[in-house]
PDB file of C-alpha atoms in Angstrom:
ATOM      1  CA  UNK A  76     -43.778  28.911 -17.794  1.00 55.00           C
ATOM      2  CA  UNK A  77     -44.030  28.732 -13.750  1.00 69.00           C
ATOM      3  CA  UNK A  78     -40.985  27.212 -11.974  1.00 80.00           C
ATOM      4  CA  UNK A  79     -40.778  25.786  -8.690  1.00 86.00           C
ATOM      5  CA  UNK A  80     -39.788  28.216  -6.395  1.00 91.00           C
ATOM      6  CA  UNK A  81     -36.026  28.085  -5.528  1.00 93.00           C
ATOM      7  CA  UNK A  82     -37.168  26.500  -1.696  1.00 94.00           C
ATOM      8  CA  UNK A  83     -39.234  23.657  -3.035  1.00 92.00           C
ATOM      9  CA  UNK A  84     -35.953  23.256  -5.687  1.00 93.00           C
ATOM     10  CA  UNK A  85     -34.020  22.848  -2.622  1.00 95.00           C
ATOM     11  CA  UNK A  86     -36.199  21.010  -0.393  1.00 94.00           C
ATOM     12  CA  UNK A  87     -36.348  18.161  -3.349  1.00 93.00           C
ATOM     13  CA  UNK A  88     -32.574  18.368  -4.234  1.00 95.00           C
ATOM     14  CA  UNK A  89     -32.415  17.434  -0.436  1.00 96.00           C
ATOM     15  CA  UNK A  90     -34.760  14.672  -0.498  1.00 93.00           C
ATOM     16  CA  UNK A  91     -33.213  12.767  -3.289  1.00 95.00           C
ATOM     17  CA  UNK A  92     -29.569  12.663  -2.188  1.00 96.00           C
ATOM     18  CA  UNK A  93     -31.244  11.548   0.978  1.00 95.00           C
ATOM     19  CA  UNK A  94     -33.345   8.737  -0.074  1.00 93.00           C
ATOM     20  CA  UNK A  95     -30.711   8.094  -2.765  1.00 94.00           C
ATOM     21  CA  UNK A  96     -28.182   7.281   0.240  1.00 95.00           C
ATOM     22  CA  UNK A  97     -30.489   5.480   2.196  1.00 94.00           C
ATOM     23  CA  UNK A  98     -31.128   2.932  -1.455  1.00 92.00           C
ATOM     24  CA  UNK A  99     -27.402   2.921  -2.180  1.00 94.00           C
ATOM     25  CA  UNK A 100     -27.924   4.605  -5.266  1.00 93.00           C
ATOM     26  CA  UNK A 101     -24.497   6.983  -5.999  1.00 95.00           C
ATOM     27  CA  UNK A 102     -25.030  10.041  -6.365  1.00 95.00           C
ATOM     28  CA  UNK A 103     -23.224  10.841  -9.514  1.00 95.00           C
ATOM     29  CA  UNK A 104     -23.377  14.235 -11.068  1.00 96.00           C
ATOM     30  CA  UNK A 105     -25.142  13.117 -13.916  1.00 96.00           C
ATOM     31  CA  UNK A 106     -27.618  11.852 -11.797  1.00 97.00           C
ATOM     32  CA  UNK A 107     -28.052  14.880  -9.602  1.00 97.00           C
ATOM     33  CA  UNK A 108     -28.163  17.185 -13.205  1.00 97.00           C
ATOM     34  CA  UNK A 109     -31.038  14.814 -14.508  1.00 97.00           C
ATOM     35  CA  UNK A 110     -32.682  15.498 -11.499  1.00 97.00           C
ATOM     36  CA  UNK A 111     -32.290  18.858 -10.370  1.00 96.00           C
ATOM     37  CA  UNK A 112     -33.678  19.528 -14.411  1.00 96.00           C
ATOM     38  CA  UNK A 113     -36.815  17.590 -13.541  1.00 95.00           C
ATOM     39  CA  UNK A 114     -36.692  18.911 -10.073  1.00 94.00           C
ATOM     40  CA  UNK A 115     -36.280  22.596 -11.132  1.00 94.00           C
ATOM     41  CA  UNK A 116     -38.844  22.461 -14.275  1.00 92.00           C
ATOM     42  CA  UNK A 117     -42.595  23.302 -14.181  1.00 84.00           C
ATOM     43  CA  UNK A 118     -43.491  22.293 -17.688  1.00 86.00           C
ATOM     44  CA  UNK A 119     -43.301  18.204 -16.753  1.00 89.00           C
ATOM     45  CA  UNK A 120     -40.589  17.428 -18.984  1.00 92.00           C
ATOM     46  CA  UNK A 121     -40.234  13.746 -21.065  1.00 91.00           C
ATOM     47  CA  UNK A 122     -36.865  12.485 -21.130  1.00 93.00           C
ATOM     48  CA  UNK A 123     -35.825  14.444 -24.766  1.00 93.00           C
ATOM     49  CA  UNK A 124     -36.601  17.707 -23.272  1.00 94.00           C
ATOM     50  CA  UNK A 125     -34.629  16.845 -19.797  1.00 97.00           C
ATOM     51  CA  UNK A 126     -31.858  15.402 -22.034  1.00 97.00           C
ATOM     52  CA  UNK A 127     -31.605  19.183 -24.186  1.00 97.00           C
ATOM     53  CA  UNK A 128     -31.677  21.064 -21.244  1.00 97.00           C
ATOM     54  CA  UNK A 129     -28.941  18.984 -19.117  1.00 98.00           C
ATOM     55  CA  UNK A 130     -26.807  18.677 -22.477  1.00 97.00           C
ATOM     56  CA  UNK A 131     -26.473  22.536 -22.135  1.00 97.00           C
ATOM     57  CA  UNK A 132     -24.819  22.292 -18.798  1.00 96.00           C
ATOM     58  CA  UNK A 133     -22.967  18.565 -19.243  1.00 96.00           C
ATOM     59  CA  UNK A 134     -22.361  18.280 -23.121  1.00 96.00           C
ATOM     60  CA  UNK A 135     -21.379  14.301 -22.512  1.00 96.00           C
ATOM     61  CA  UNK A 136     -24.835  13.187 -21.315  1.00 97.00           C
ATOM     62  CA  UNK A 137     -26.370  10.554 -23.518  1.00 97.00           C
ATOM     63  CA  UNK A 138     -30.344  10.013 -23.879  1.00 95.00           C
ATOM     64  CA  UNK A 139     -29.498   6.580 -22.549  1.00 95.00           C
ATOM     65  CA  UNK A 140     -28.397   7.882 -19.518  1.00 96.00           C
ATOM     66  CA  UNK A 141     -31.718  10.205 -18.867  1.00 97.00           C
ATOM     67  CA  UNK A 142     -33.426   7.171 -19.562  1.00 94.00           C
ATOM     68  CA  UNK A 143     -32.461   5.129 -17.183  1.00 95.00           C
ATOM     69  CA  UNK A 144     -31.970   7.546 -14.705  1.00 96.00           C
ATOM     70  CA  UNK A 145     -35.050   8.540 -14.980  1.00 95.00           C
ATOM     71  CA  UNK A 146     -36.118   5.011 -14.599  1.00 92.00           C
ATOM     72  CA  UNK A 147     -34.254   4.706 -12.088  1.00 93.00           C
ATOM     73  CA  UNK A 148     -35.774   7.779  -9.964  1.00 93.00           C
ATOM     74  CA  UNK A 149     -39.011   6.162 -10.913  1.00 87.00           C
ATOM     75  CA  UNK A 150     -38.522   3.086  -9.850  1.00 86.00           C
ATOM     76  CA  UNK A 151     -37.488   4.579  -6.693  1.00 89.00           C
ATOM     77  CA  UNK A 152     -40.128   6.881  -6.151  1.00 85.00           C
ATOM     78  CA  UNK A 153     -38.351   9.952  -6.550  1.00 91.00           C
ATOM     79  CA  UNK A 154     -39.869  11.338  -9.415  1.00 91.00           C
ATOM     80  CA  UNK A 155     -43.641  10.419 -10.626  1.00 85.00           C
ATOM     81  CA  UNK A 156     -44.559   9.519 -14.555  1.00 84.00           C
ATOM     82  CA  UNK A 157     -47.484  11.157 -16.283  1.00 79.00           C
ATOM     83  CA  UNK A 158     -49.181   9.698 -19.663  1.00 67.00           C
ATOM     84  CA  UNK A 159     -49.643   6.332 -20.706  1.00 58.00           C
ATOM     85  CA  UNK A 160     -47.141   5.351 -22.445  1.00 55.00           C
ATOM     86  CA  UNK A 161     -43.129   4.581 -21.628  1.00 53.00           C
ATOM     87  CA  UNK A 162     -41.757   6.175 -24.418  1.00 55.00           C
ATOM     88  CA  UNK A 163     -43.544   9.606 -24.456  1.00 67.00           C
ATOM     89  CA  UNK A 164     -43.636   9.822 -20.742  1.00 77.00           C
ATOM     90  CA  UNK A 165     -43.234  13.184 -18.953  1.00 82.00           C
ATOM     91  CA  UNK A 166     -41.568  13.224 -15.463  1.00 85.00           C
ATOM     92  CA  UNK A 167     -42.666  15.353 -12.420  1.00 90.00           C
ATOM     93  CA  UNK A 168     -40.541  15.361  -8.991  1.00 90.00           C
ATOM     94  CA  UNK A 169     -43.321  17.844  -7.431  1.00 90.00           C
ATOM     95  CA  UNK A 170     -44.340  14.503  -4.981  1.00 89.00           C
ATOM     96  CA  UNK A 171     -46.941  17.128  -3.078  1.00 90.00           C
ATOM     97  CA  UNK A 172     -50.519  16.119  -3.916  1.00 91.00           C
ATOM     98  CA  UNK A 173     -51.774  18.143  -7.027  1.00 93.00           C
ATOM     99  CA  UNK A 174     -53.161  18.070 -10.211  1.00 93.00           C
ATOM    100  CA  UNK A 175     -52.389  18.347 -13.588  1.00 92.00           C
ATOM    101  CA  UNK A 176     -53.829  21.104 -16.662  1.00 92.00           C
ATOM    102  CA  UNK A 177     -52.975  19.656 -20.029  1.00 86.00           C
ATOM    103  CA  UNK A 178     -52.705  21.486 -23.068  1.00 85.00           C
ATOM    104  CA  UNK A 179     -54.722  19.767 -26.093  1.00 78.00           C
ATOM    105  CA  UNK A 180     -53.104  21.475 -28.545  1.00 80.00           C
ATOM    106  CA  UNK A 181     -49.429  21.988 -27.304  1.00 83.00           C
ATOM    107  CA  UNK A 182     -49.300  19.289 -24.895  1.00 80.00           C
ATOM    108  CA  UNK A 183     -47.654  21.533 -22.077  1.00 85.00           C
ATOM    109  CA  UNK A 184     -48.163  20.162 -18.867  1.00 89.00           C
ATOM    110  CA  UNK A 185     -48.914  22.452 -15.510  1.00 90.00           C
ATOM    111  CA  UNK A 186     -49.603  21.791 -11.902  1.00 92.00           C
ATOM    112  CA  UNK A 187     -52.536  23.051 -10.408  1.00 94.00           C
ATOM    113  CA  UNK A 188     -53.666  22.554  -6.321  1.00 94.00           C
ATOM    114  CA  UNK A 189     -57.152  22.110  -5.379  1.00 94.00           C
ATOM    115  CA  UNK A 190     -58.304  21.359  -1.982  1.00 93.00           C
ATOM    116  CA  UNK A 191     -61.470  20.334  -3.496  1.00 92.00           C
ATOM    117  CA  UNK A 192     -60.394  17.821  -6.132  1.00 92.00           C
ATOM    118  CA  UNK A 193     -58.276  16.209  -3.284  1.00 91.00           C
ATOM    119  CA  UNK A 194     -61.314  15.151  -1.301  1.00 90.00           C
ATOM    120  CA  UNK A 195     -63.139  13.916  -4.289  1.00 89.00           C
ATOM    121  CA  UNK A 196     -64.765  10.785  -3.611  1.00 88.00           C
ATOM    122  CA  UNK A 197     -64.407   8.089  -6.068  1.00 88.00           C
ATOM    123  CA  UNK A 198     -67.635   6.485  -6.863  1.00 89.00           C
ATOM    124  CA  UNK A 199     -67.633   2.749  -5.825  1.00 89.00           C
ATOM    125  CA  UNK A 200     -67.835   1.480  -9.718  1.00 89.00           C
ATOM    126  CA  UNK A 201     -63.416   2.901  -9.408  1.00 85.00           C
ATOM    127  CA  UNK A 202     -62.993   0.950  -6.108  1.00 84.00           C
ATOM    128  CA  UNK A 203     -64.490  -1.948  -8.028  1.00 86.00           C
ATOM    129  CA  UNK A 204     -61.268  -2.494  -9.804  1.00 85.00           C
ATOM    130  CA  UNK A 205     -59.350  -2.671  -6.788  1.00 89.00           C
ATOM    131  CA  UNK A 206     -57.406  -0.316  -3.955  1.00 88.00           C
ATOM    132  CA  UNK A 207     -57.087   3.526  -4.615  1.00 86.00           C
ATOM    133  CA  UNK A 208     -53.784   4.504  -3.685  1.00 83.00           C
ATOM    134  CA  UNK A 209     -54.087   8.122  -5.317  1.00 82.00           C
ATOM    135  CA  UNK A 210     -56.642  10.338  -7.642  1.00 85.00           C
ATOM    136  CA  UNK A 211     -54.971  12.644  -9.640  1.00 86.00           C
ATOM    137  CA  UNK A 212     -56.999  14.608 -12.041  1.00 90.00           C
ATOM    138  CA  UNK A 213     -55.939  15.751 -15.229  1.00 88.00           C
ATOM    139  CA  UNK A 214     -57.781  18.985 -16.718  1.00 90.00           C
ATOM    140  CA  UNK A 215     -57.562  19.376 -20.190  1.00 86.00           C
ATOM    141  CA  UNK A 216     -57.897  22.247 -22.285  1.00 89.00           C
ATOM    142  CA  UNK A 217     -56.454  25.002 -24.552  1.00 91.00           C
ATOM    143  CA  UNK A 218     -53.642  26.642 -22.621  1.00 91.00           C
ATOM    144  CA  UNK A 219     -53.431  30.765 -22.792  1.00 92.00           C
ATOM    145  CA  UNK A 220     -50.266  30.638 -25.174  1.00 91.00           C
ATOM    146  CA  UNK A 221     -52.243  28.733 -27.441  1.00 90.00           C
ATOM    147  CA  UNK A 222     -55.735  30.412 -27.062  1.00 91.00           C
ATOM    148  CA  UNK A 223     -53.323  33.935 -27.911  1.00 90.00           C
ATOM    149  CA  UNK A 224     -52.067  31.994 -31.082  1.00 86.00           C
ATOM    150  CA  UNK A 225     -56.066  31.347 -32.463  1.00 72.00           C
ATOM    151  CA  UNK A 226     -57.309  34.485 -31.948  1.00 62.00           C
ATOM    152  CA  UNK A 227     -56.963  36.584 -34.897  1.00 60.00           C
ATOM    153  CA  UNK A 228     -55.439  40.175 -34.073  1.00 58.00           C
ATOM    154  CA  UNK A 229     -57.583  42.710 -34.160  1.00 57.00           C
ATOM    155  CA  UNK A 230     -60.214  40.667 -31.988  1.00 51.00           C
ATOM    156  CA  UNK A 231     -60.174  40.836 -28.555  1.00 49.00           C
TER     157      UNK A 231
END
């Protein structure tokens, strides 16, 4: 799995306790934890993978807490949510403009840049429906992990 690197970590550990202070959102540690996990992953997480992985560090934290911090963050524009619906959401603090590969068959979730997809223009029948405020696009497909799994040993 690719991570952020430990600068871009940084640089959006920094931005949150910024724009946290300027909301008057507190900065409790539980907060920063759920975070810095969403902050710090590159798989996407949804909020029962962020809650596992922040339990190991702060055995206390509840799922109701992840939820609505992660709400919260949301809400705030801290973090972005991908998917369609609220309870199998995954969250993504990379705020940069980029795109998304999706895994049909194991559902991981991995950023991608392309300079090319950013300057796609939308045909007019989108901007029919009203103002474009972003395009993301979302490849799917069968990641590598998965495509290893299918191929029978012996075959490649």
């Amino acid at each position: 799995m690719e991570h952020p690197s430990k600068q871009d970590v940084e640089q959006r550990m920094a931005r949150f306790e910024r724009m946290c202070r300027d909301a008057g959102i507190r900065l409790t540690h539980q907060r920063m934890e759920i975070f810095r996990e969403v902050a710090r992953a590159g798989d996407h997480p949804n909020a029962a993978m962020v809650h596992r992985r922040v339990r190991e560090r702060m055995p206390t934290v509840s799922l109701d807490t992840v939820y609505r911090t992660l709400w919260l963050l949301n809400d705030h524009d801290l973090v972005t949510t991908l998917g369609p619906s609220r309870d199998r959401t995954r969250f993504d603090a990379n705020l940069t403009r980029h795109h998304h590969f999706v895994c049909v068959r194991c559902g991981s979730t991995r950023d991608f840049y392309s300079k090319e997809l950013d300057d796609l223009r939308l045909p007019s029948s989108a901007k029919a429906f009203g103002r474009i405020e972003t395009t993301l696009v979302e490849v799917r497909g069968v990641c590598r992990a998965c495509s290893r799994k299918a191929t029978p040993p012996g075959t490649t």
